[in-house]
PDB file of C-alpha atoms in Angstrom:
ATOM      1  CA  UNK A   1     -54.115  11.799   5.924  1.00 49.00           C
ATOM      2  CA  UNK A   2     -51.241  14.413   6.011  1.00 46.00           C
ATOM      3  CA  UNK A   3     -50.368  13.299   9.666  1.00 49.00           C
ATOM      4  CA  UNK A   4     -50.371   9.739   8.748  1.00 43.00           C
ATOM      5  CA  UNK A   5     -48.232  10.596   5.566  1.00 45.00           C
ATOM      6  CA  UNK A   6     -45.973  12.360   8.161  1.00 43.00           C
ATOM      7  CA  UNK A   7     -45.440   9.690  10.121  1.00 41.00           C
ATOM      8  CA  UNK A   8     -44.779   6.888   8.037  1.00 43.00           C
ATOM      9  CA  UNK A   9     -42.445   9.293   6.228  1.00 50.00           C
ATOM     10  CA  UNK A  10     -40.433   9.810   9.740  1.00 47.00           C
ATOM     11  CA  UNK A  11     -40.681   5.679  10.040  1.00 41.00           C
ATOM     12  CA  UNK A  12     -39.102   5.468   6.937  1.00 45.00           C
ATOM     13  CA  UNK A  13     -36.638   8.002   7.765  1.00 49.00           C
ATOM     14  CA  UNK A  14     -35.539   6.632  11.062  1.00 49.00           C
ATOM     15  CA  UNK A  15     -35.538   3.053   9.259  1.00 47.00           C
ATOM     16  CA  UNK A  16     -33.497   4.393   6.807  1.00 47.00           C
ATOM     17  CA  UNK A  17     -30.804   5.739   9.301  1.00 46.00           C
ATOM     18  CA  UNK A  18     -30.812   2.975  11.271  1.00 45.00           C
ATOM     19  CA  UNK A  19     -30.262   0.769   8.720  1.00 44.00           C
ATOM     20  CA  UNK A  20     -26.950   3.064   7.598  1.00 45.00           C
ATOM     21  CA  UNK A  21     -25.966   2.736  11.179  1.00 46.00           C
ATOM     22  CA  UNK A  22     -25.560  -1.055  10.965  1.00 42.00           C
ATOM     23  CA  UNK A  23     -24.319  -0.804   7.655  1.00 44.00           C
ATOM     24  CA  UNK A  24     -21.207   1.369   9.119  1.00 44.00           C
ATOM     25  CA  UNK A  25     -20.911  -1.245  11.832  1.00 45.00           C
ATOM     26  CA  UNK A  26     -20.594  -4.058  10.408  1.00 54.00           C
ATOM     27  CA  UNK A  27     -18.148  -2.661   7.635  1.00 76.00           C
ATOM     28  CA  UNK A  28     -15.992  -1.586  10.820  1.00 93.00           C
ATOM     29  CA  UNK A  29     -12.559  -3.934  10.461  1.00 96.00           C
ATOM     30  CA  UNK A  30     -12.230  -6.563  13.168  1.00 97.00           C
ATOM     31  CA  UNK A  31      -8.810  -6.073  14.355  1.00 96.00           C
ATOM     32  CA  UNK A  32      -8.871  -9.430  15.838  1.00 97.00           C
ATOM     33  CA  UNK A  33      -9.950 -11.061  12.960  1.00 97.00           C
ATOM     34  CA  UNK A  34      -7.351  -9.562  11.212  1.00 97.00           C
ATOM     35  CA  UNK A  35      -4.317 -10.518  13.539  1.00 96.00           C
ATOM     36  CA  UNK A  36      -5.665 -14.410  12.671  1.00 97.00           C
ATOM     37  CA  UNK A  37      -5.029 -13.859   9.253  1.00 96.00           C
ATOM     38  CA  UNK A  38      -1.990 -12.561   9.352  1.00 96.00           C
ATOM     39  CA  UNK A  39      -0.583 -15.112  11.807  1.00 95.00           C
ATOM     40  CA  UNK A  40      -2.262 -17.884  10.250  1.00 95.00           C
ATOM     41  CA  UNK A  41      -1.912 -17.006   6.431  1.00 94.00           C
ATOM     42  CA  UNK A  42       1.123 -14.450   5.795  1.00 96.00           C
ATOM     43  CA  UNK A  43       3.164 -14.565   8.586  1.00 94.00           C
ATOM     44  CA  UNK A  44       5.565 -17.036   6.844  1.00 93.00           C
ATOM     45  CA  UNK A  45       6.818 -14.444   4.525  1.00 95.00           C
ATOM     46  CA  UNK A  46       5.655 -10.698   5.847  1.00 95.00           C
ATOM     47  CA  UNK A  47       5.795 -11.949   9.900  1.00 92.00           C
ATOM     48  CA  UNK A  48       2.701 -12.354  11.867  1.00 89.00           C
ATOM     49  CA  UNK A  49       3.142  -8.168  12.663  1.00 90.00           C
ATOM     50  CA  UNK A  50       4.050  -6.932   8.778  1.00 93.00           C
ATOM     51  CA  UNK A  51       7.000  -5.879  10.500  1.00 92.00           C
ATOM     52  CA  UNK A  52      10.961  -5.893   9.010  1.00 84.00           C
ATOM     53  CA  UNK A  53      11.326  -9.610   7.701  1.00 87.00           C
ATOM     54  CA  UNK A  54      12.702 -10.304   4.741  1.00 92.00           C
ATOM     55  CA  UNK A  55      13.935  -7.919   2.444  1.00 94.00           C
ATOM     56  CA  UNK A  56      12.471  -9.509  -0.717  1.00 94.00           C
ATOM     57  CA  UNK A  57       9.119  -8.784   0.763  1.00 96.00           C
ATOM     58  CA  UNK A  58       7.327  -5.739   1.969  1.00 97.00           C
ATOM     59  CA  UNK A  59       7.203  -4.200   5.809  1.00 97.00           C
ATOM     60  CA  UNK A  60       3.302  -3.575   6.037  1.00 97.00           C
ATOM     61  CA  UNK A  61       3.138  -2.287   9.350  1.00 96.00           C
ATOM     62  CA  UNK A  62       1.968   1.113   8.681  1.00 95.00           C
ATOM     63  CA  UNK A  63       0.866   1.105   5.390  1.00 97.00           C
ATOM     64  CA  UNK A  64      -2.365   2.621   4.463  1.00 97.00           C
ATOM     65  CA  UNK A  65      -5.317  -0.246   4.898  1.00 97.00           C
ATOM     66  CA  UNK A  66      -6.788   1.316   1.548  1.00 97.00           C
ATOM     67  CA  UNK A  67      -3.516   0.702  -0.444  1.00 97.00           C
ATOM     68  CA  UNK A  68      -3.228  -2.646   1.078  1.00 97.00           C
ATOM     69  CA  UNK A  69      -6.831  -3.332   0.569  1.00 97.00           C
ATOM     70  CA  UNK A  70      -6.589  -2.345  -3.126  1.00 96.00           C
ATOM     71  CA  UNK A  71      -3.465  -4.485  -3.793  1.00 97.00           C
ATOM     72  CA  UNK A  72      -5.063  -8.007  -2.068  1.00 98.00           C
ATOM     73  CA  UNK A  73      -7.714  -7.322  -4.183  1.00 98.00           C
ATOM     74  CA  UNK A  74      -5.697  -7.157  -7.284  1.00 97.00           C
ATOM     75  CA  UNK A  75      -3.928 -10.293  -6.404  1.00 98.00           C
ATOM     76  CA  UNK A  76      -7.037 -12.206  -5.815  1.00 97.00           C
ATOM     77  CA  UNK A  77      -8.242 -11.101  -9.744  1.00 97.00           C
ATOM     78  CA  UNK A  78      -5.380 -11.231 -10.904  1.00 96.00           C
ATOM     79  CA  UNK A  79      -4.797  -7.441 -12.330  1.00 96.00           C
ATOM     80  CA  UNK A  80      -1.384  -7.809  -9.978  1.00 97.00           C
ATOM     81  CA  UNK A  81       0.673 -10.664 -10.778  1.00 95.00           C
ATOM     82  CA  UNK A  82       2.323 -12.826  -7.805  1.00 95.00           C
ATOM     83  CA  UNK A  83       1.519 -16.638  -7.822  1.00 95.00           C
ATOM     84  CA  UNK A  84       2.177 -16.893  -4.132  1.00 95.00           C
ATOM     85  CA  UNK A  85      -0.087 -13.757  -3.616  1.00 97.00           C
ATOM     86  CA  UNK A  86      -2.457 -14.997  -5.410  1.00 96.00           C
ATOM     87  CA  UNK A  87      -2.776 -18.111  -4.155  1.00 96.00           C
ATOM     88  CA  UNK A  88      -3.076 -16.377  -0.385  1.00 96.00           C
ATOM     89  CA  UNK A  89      -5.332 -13.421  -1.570  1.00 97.00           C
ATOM     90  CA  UNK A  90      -7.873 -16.513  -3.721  1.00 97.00           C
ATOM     91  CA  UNK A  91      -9.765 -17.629  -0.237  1.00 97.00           C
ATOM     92  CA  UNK A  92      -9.933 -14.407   1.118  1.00 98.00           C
ATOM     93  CA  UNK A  93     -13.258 -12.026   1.474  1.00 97.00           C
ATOM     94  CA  UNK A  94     -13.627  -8.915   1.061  1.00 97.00           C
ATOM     95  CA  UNK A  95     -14.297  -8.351   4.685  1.00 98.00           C
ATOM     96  CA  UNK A  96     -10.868 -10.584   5.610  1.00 98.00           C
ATOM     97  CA  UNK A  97      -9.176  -8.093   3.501  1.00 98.00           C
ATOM     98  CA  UNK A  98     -10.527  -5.521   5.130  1.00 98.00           C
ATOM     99  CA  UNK A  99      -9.611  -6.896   8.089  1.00 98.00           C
ATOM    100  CA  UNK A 100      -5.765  -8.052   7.736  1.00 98.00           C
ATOM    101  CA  UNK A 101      -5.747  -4.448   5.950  1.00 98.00           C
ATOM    102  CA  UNK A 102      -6.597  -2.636   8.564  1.00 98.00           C
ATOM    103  CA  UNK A 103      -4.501  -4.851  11.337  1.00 98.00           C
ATOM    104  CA  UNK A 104      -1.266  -3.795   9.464  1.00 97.00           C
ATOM    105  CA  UNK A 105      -2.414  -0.302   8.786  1.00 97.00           C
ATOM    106  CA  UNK A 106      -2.983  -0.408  13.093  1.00 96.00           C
ATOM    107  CA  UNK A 107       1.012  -1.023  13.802  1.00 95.00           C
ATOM    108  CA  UNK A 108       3.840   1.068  13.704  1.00 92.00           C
ATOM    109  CA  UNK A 109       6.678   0.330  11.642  1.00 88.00           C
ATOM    110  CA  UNK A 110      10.737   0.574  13.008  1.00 88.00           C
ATOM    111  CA  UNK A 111      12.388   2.975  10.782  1.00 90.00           C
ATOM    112  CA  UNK A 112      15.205   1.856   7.996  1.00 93.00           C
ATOM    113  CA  UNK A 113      18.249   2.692   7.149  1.00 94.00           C
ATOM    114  CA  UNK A 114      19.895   3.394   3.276  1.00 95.00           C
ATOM    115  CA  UNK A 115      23.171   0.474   3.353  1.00 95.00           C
ATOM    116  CA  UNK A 116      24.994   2.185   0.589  1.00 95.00           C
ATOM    117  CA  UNK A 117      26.761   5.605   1.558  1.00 95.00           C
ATOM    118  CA  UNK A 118      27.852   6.047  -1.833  1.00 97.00           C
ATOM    119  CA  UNK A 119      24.712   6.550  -3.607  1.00 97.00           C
ATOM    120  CA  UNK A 120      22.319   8.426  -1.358  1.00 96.00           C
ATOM    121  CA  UNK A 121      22.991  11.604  -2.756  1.00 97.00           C
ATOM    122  CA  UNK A 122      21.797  10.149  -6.415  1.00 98.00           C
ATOM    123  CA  UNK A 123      18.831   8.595  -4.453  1.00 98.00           C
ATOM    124  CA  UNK A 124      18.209  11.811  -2.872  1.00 98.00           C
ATOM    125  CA  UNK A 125      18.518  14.217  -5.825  1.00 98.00           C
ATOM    126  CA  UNK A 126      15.736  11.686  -7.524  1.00 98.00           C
ATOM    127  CA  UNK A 127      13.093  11.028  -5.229  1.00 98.00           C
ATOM    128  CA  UNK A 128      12.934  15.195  -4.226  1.00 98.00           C
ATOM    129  CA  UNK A 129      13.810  16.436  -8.085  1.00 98.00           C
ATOM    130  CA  UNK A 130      13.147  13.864 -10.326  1.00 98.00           C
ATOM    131  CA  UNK A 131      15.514  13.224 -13.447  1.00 98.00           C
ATOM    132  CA  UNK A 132      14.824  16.495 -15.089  1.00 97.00           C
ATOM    133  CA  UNK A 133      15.711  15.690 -18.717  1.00 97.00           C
ATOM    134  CA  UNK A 134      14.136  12.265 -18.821  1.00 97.00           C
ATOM    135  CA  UNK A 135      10.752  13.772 -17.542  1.00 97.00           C
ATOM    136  CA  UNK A 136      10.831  11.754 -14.885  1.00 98.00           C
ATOM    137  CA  UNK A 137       8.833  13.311 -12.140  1.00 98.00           C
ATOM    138  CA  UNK A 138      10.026  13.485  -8.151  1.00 98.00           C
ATOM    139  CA  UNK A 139       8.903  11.035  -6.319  1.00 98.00           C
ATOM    140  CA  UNK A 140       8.276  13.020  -3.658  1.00 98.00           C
ATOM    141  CA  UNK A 141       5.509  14.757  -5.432  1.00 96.00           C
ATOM    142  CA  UNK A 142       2.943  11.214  -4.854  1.00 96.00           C
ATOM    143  CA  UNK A 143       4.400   9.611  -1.949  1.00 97.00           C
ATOM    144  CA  UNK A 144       5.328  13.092  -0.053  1.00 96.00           C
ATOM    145  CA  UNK A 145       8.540  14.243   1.302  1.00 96.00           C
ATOM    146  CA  UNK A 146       8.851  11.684   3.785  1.00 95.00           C
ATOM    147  CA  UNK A 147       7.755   8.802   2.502  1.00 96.00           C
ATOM    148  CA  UNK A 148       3.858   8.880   4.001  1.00 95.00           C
ATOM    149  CA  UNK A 149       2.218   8.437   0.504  1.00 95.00           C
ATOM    150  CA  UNK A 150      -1.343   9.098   0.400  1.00 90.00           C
ATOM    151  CA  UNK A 151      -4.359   6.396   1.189  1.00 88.00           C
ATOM    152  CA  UNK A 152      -5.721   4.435  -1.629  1.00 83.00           C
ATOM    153  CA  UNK A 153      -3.440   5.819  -4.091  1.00 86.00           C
ATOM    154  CA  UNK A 154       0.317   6.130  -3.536  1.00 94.00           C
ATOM    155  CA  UNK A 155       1.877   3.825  -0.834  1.00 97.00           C
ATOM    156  CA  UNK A 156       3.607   4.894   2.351  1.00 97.00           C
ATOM    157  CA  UNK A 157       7.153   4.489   0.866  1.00 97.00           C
ATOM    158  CA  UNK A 158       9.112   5.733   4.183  1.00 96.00           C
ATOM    159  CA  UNK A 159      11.674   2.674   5.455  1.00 96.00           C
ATOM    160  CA  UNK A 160      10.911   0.053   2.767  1.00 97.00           C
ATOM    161  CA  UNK A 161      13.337  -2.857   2.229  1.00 97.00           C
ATOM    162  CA  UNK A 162      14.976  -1.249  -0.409  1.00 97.00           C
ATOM    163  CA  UNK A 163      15.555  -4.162  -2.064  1.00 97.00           C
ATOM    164  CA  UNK A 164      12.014  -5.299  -2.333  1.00 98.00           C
ATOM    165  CA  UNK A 165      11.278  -1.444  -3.970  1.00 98.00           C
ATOM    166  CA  UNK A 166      13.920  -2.108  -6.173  1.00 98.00           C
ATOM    167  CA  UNK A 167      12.397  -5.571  -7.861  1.00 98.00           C
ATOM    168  CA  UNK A 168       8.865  -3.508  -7.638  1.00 98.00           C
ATOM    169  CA  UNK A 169      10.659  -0.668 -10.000  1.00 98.00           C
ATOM    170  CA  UNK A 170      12.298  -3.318 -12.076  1.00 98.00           C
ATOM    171  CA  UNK A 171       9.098  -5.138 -12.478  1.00 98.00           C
ATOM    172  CA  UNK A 172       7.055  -1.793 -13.321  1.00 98.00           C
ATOM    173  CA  UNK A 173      10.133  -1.343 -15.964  1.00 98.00           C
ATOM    174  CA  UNK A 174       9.188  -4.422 -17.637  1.00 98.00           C
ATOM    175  CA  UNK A 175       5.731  -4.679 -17.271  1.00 96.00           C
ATOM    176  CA  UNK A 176       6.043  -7.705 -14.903  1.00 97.00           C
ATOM    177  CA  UNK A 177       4.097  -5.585 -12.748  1.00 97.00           C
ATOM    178  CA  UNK A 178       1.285  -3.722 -14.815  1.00 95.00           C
ATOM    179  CA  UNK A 179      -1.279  -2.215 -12.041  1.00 96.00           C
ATOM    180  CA  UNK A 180      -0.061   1.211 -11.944  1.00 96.00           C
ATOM    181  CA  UNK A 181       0.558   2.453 -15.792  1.00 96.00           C
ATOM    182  CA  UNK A 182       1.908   5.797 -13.852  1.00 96.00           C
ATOM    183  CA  UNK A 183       5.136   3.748 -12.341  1.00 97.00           C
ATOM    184  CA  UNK A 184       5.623   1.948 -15.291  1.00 98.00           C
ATOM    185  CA  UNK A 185       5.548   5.300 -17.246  1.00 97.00           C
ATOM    186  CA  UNK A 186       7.992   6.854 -14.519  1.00 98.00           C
ATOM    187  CA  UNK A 187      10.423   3.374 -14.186  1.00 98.00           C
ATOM    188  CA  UNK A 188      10.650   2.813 -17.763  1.00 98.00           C
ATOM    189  CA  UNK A 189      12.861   5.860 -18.349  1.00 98.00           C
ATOM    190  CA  UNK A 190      14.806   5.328 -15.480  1.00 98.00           C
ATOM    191  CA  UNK A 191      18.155   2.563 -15.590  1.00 98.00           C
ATOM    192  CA  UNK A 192      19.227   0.332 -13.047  1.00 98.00           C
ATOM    193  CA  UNK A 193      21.743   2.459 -11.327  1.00 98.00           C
ATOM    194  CA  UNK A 194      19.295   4.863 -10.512  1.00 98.00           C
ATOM    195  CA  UNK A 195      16.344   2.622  -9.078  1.00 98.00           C
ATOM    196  CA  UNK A 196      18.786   1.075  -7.353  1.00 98.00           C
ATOM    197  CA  UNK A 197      19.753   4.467  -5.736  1.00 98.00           C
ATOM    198  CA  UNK A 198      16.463   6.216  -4.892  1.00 98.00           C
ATOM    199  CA  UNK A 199      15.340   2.987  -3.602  1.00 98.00           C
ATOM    200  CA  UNK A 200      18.171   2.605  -1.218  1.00 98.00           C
ATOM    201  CA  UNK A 201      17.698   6.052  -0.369  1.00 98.00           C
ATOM    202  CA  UNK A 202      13.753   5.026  -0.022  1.00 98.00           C
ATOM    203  CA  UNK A 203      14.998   2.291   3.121  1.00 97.00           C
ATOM    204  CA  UNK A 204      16.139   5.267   5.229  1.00 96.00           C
ATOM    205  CA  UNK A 205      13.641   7.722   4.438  1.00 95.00           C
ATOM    206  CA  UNK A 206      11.476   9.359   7.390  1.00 90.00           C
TER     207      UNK A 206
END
């Protein structure tokens, strides 16, 4: 009895592992699959790469596949306001979003450049110290001295547009944009002049 205990324990085992195997597989992105997606559904606005289009949208080459996960999924239920995001994010599965994630998260972006000479110094000063006597915390201290953020929870922030960080600040200001109560803590004591400046500052970071 104890040997055929033993073995349908090590069947059960071996089932067990092999089913985890195929588990892992088939939650493996499709790099492919994603490229499809993003030439066949965002390359309008974001360019079938994520790379530097548009400056009222964001560069997602390079961004972290868990952040961009988390933010498709958050269009699609609607905790993250966009109509045209949400109407792109709506038909999309959770293993497409892995997918298109993790195709973006695959390329390298081209670094950026801060247009306006006369305010990177304010920029600077803010995103390394923060605004002391406002409590307003660096932003370095989430999204790291050069920009690389951290999966899943703070966004690789290195090269942005600057203007599209600038609407996202202004939108966390007003509660327009109400998915992270930490950045609508940190914009709302912050004025224009000064988003305007780290985020500039934000463009040629690296």
């Amino acid at each position: 009895m104890k040997t055929v205990a033993f073995l349908l324990s090590s069947l059960l085992l071996a089932a067990t592992a092999h089913a985890n195997e195929a588990a892992a597989a088939s939650a493996k992105p499709d790099l492919a699959k994603g490229g499809a997606i993003s030439s066949q559904v965002c390359a309008a606005c974001h360019t079938a790469d994520g790379s530097r289009g548009s400056p009222a949208n964001p560069i997602l080459q390079g961004q972290h596949p868990e952040y961009l996960a988390k933010q498709l999924a958050e269009f699609k239920s609607g905790k993250r306001k966009n109509a045209v995001m949400s109407g792109m994010a709506a038909p999309l599965s959770e293993e497409d979003i892995r997918n298109v994630s993790a195709f973006y998260a695959g390329k390298t972006a081209k670094p950026g450049f801060a247009k306006n000479k006369a305010t990177v110094m304010l920029g600077e000063k803010i995103y390394r110290g923060g605004i002391a006597e406002r409590n307003v915390p660096a932003c370095a201290g989430c999204h790291g001295p050069t920009g690389s953020g951290l999966p899943a929870q703070y966004p690789r922030l290195g090269g942005q547009h600057g203007d599209y960080v600038e609407a996202q600040m202004t939108a966390f200001r007003s509660g327009a944009r109400a998915n992270n109560p930490v950045m609508t803590t940190v914009a709302a004591k912050m004025n224009d002049a000064e988003i305007k400046a780290v985020s500039d500052y934000i463009a040629g970071l690296r």
